[in-house]
Short mmCIF file of C-alpha atoms in Angstrom, two decimals:
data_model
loop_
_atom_site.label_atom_id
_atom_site.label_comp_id
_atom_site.label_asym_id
_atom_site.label_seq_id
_atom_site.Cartn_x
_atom_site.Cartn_y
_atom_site.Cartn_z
CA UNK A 15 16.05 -1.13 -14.66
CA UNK A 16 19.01 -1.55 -11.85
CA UNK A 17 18.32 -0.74 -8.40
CA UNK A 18 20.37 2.18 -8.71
CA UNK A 19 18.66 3.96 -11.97
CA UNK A 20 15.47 3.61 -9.85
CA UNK A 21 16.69 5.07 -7.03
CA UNK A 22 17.92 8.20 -9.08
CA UNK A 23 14.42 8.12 -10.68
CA UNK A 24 12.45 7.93 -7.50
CA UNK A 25 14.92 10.99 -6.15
CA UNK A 26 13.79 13.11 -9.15
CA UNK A 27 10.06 12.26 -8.68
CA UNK A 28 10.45 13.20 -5.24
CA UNK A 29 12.44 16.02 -5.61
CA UNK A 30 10.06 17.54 -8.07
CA UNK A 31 7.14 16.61 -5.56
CA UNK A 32 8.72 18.40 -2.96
CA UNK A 33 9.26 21.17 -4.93
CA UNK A 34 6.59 21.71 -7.16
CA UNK A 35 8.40 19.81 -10.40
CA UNK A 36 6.13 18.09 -13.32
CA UNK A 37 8.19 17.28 -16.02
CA UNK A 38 9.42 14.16 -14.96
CA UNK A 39 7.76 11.13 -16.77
CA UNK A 40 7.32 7.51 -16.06
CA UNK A 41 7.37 6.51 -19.81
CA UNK A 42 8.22 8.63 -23.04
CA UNK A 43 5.80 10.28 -25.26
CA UNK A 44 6.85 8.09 -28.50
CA UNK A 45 6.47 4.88 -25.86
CA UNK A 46 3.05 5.90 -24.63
CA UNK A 47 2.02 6.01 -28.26
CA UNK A 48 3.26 2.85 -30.02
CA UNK A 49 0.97 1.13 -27.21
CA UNK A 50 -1.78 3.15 -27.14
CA UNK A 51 -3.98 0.45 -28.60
CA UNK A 52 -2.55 -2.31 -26.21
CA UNK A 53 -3.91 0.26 -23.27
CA UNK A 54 -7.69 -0.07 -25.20
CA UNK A 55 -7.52 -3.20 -25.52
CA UNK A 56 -6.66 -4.15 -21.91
CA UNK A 57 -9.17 -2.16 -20.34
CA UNK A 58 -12.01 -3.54 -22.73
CA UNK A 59 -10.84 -7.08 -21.43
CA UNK A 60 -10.18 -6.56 -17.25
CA UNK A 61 -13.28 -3.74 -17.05
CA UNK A 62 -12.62 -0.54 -15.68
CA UNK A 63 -12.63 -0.95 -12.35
CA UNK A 64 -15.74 1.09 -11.74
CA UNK A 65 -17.66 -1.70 -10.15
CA UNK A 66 -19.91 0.34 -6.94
CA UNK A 67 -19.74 -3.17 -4.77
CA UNK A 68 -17.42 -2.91 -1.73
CA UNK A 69 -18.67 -4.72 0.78
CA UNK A 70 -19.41 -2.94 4.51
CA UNK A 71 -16.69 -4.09 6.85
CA UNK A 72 -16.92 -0.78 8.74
CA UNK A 73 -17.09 -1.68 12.94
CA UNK A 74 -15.82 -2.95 16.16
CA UNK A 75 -13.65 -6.09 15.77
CA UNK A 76 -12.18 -7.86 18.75
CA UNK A 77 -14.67 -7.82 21.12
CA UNK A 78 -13.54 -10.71 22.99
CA UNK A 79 -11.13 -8.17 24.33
CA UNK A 80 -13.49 -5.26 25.35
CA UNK A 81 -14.20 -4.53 28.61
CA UNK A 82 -15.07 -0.59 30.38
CA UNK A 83 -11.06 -0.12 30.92
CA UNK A 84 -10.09 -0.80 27.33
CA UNK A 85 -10.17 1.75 24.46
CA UNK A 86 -10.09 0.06 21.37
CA UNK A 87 -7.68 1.33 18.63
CA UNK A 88 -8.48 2.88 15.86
CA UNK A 89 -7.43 1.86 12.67
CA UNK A 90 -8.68 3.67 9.09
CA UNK A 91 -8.21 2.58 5.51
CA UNK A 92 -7.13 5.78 2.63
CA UNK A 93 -6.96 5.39 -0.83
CA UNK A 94 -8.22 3.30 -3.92
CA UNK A 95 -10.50 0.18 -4.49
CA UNK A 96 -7.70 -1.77 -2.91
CA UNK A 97 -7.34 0.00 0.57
CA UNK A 98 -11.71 -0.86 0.06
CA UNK A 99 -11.84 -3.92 -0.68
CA UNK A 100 -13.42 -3.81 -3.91
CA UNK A 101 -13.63 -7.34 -5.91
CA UNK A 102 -14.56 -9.47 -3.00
CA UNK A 103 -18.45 -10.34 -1.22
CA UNK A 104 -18.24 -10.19 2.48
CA UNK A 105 -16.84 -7.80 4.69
CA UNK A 106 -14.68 -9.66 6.21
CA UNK A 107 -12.48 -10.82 3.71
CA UNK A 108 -11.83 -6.67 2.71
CA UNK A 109 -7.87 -5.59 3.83
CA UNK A 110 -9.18 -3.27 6.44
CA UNK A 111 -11.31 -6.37 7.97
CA UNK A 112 -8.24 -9.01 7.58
CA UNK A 113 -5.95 -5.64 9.08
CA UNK A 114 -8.50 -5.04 11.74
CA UNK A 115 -9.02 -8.61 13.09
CA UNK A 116 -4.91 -9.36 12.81
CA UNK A 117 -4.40 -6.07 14.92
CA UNK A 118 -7.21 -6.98 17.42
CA UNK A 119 -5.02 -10.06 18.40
CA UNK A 120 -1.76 -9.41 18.13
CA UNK A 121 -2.59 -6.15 20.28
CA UNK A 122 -5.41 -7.75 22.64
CA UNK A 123 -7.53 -5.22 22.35
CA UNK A 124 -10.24 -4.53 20.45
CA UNK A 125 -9.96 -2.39 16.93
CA UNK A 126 -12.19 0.22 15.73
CA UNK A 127 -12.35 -0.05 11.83
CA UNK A 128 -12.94 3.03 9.41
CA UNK A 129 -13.19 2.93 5.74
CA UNK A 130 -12.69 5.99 3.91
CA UNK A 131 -11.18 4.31 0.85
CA UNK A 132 -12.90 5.44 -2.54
CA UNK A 133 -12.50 2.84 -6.01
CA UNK A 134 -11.36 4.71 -8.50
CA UNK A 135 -9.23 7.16 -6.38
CA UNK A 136 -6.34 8.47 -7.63
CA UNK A 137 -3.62 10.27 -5.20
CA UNK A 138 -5.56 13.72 -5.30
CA UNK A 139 -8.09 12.14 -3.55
CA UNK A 140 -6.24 11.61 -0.79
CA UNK A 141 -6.95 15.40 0.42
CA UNK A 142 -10.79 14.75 0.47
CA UNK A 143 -10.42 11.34 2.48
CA UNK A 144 -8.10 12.96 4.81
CA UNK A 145 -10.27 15.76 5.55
CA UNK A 146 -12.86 13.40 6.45
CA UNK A 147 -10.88 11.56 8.70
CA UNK A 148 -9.70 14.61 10.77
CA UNK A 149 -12.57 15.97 10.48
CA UNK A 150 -14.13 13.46 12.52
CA UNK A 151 -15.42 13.93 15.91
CA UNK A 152 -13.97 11.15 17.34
CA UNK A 153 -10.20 11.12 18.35
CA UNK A 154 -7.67 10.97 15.60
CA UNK A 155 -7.20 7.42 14.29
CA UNK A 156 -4.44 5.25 15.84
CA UNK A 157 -3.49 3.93 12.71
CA UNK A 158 -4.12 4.80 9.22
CA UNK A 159 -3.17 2.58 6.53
CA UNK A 160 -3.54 3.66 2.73
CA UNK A 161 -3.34 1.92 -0.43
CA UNK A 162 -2.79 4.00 -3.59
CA UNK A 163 -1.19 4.48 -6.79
CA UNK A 164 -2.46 1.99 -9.74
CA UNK A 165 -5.34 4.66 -10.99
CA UNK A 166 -2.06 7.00 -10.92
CA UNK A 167 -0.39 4.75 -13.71
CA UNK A 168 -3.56 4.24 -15.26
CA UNK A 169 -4.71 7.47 -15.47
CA UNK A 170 -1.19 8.45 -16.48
CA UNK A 171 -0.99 11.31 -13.61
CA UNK A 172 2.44 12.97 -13.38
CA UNK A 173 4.12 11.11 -11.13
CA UNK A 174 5.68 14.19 -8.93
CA UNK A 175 1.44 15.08 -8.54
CA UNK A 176 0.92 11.90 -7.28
CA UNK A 177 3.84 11.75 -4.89
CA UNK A 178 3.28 15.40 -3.97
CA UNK A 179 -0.32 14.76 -2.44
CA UNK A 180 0.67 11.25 -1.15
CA UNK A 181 3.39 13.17 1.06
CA UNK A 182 1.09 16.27 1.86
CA UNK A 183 -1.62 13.43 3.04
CA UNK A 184 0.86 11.65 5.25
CA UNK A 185 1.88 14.73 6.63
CA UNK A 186 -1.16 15.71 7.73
CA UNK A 187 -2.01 12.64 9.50
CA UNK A 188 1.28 12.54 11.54
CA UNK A 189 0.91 16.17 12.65
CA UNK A 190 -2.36 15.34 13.76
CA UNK A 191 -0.99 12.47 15.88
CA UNK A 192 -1.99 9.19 13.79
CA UNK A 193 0.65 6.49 12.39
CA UNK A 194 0.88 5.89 8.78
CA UNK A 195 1.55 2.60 6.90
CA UNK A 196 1.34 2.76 3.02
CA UNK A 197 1.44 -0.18 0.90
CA UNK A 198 2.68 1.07 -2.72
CA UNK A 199 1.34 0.79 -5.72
CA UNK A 200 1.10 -2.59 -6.86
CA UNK A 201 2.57 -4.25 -10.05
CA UNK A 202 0.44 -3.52 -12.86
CA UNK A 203 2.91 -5.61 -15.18
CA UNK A 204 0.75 -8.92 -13.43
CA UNK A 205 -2.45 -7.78 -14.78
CA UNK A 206 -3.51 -11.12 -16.63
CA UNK A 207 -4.84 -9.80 -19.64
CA UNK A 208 -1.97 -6.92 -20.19
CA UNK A 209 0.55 -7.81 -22.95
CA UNK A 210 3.89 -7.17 -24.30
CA UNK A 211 5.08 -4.40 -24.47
CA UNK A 212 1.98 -2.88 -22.22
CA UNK A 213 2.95 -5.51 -19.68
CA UNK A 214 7.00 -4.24 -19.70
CA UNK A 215 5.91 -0.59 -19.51
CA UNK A 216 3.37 -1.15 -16.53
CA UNK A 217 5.88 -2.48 -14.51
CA UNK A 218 8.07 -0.26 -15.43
CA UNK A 219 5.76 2.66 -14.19
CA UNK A 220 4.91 0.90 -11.04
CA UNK A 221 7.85 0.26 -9.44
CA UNK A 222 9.31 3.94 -10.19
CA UNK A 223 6.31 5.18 -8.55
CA UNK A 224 6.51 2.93 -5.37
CA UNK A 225 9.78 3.83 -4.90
CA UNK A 226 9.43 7.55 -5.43
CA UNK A 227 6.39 6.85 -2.87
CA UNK A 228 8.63 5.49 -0.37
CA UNK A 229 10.55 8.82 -0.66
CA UNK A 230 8.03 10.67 -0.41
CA UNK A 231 5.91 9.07 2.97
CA UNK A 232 9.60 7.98 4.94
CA UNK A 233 10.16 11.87 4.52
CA UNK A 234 7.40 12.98 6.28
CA UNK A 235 6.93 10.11 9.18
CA UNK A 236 5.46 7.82 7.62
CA UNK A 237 6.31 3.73 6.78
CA UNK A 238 5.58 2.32 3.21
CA UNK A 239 5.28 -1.50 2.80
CA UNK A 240 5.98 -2.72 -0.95
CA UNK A 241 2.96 -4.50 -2.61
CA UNK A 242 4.85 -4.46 -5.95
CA UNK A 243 6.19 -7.86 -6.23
CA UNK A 244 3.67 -9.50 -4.08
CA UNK A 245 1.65 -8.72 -7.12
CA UNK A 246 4.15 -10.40 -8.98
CA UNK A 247 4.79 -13.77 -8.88
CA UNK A 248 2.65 -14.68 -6.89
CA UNK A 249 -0.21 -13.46 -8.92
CA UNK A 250 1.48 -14.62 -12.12
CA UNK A 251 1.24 -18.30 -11.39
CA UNK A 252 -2.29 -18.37 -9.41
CA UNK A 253 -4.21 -15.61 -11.84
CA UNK A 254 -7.45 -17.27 -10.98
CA UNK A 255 -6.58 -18.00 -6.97
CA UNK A 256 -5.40 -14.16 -6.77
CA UNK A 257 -6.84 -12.54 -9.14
CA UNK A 258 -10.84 -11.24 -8.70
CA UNK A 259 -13.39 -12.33 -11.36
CA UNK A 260 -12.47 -9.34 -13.08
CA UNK A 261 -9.28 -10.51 -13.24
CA UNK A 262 -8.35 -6.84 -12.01
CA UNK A 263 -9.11 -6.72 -8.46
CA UNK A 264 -7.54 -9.48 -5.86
CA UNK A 265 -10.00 -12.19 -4.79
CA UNK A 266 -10.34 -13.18 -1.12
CA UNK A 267 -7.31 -15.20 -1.35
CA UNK A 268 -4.89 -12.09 -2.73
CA UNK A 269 -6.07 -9.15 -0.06
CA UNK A 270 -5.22 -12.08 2.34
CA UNK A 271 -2.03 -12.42 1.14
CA UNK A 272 -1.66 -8.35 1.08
CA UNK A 273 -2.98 -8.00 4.17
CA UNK A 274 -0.45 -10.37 5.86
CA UNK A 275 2.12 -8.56 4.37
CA UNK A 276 1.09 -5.06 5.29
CA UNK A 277 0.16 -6.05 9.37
CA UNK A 278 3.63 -6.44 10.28
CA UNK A 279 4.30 -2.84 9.61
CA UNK A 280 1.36 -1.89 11.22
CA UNK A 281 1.55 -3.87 14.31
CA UNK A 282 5.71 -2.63 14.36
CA UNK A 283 4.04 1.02 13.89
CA UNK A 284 2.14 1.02 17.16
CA UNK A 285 4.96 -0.58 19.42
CA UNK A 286 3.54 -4.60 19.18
CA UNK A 287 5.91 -6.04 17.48
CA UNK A 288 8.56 -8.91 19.21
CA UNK A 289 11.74 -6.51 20.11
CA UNK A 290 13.91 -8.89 18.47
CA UNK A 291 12.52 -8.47 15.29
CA UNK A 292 12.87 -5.15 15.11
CA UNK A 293 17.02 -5.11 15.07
CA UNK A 294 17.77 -5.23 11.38
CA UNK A 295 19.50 -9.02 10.54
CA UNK A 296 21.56 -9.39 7.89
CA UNK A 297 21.05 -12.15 6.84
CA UNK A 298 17.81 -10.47 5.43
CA UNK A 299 19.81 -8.43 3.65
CA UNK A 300 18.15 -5.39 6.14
CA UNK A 301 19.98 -2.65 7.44
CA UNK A 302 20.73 1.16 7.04
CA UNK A 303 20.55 2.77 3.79
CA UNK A 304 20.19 5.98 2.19
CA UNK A 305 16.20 6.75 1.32
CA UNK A 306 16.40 6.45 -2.30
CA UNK A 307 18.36 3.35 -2.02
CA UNK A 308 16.00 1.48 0.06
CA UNK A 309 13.23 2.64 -1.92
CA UNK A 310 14.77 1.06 -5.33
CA UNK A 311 15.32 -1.97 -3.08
CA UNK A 312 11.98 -2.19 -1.76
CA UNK A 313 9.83 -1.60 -4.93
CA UNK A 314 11.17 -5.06 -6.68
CA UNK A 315 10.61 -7.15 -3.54
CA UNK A 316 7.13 -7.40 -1.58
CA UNK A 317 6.62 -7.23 1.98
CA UNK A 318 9.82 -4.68 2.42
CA UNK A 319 9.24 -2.39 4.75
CA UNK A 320 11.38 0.70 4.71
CA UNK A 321 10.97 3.21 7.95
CA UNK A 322 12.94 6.53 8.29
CA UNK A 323 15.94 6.11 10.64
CA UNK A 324 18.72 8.69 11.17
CA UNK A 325 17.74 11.96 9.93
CA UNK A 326 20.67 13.07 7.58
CA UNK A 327 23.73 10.78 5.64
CA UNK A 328 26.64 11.58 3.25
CA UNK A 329 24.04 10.72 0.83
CA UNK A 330 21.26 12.82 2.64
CA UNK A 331 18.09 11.00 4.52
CA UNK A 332 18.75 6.90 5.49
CA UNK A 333 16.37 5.13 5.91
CA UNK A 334 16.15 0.91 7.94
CA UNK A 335 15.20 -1.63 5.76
CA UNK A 336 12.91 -4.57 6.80
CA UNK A 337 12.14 -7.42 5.47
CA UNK A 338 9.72 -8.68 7.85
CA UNK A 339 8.61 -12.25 8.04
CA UNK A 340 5.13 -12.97 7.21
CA UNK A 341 2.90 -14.42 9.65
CA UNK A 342 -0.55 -15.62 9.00
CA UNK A 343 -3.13 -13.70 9.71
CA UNK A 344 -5.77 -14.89 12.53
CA UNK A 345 -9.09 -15.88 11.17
CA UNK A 346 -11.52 -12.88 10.74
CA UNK A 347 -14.41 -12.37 12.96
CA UNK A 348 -17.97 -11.32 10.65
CA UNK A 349 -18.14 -8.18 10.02
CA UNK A 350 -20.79 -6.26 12.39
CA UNK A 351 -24.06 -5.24 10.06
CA UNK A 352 -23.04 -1.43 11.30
CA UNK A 353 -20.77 1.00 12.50
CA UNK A 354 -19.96 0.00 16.36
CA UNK A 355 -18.48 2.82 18.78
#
């Protein structure tokens, strides 16, 4: 699919989120059932997913850089077994740990991490975690990152569902004062065991949805990073360095890799990043382009950033596309054995 026939796609989905739409599909009927038994088979071989273990990573991190005068920041994880950390065996090597510790450094200040990521979740769980979050007695987080979107394909939701509560969950968070980073759904297409033409159809599915996300979160405030095509290549040629035990999950190694490509974003969210870096260069191929354009462009290339700019276009909303160096991410204190305030 061209850039352009996703970006019409993505418009749709987020059209039809905004205003209460279902009917538009990420794969035909007929499609859905010629692989039907592909979609059995796949999930008997890479497991469900289900597994309880994520590890605690929940605490203060940083704390070379407390002191009486310093308030940490606050930074929470939203969404699936991703955003949780699911797959790996320590705390510390979870995306909210690797996020956390990165943050810490960069900022000099300490970081207050909270997990409220669920495995499993699909989009519509994003109104429970966020209630939690706000709910919370403590001030609103600095930060929230969230992770969502491959139970969506999975669990074949309606795309303009999953887009619709993505957007409502964003929306909340800015109004109550936090920044939002979301890293969109991943590339399902890189799942090891998935074949032809399962594999074709995943990816397929993926990237429409993480560029109709993209629509969706720039609309309300909110910055998405692409995960897509991280998940791609990457993954593709290192399935056992990347890939989990499940094959399913990242390992140690692939939230890493995630993780360094979602700080950026985060750091550029809260005012940390270098000034120069945050001028569009074209010889990055970044710059100013409607939404829907630079959500077709993001979705097939990880690390993009896209960010809403000026409000209205000939084309309606633009949008600044980023494609933000990676930088490697410090080394990860332990995680503390409980919550720290």
């Amino acid at each position: 699919m061209t850039s352009m026939s996703r970006a019409r796609v993505a418009r749709r989905i987020a059209a039809g989120a905004a205003y209460g739409g279902g009917g538009v599909g990420l794969a035909g009927a007929a499609a859905v059932g010629l692989v039907l038994a592909e979609v059995q088979l796949a999930r008997r071989r890479v497991g469900n997913g289900t597994s309880p273990h994520v590890p605690h990573a929940d605490g203060l991190y940083g704390r070379t850089y407390a002191g009486p005068a310093v308030a940490p920041l606050r930074l929470t994880m939203l969404g699936d077994s991703t955003a949780a950390g699911q797959g790996v065996h320590r705390g510390g090597q979870t995306p909210g740990a690797l996020l956390a510790s990165g943050l810490a450094a960069l900022a000099e200040r300490p970081v207050e991490l909270r997990t409220v990521a669920t495995p499993g979740a699909c989009s519509d769980d994003l109104d429970r975690q966020v209630a939690l979050v706000l709910a919370d007695p403590d001030p609103v987080p600095d930060i929230c990152v969230i992770m969502v979107g491959a139970n969506d394909v999975t669990h074949r939701m309606p795309p303009t569902r999953s887009v619709r509560h993505l957007a409502s969950a964003v929306r909340r968070l800015r109004t109550a004062g936090a920044e939002v980073v979301v890293g969109t759904c991943p590339d399902l297409g890189t799942i090891e065991p998935v074949r032809q033409p399962l594999r074709w159809l995943a990816r397929r599915a993926s990237r429409q949805l993480a560029a109709a996300q993209t629509i969706g979160v720039v609309e309300q405030g909110g910055r998405t990073v692409s995960l897509g095509d991280l998940l791609g290549p990457e993954f593709a040629e290192n399935p056992r360095e990347l890939f989990g035990p499940d094959s399913y999950h990242p390992s140690a190694e692939g939230y890493a890799t995630a993780a360094m490509a979602v700080l950026p974003s985060v750091c550029a969210s809260l005012g940390l990043w270098p000034a120069e870096e945050e001028r569009p260069d074209a010889s990055r191929r970044e710059g100013f382009l409607p939404v829907a354009r630079a959500a077709a462009e993001a979705a097939s290339e990880a690390g993009t950033e896209v960010a809403a700019a000026m409000p209205s276009g000939p084309r309606g909303p633009w949008a600044l596309l980023k494609r933000r160096r990676r930088r490697r991410v410090p080394e990860q204190e332990p995680a503390p054995a409980s919550p720290s305030s």
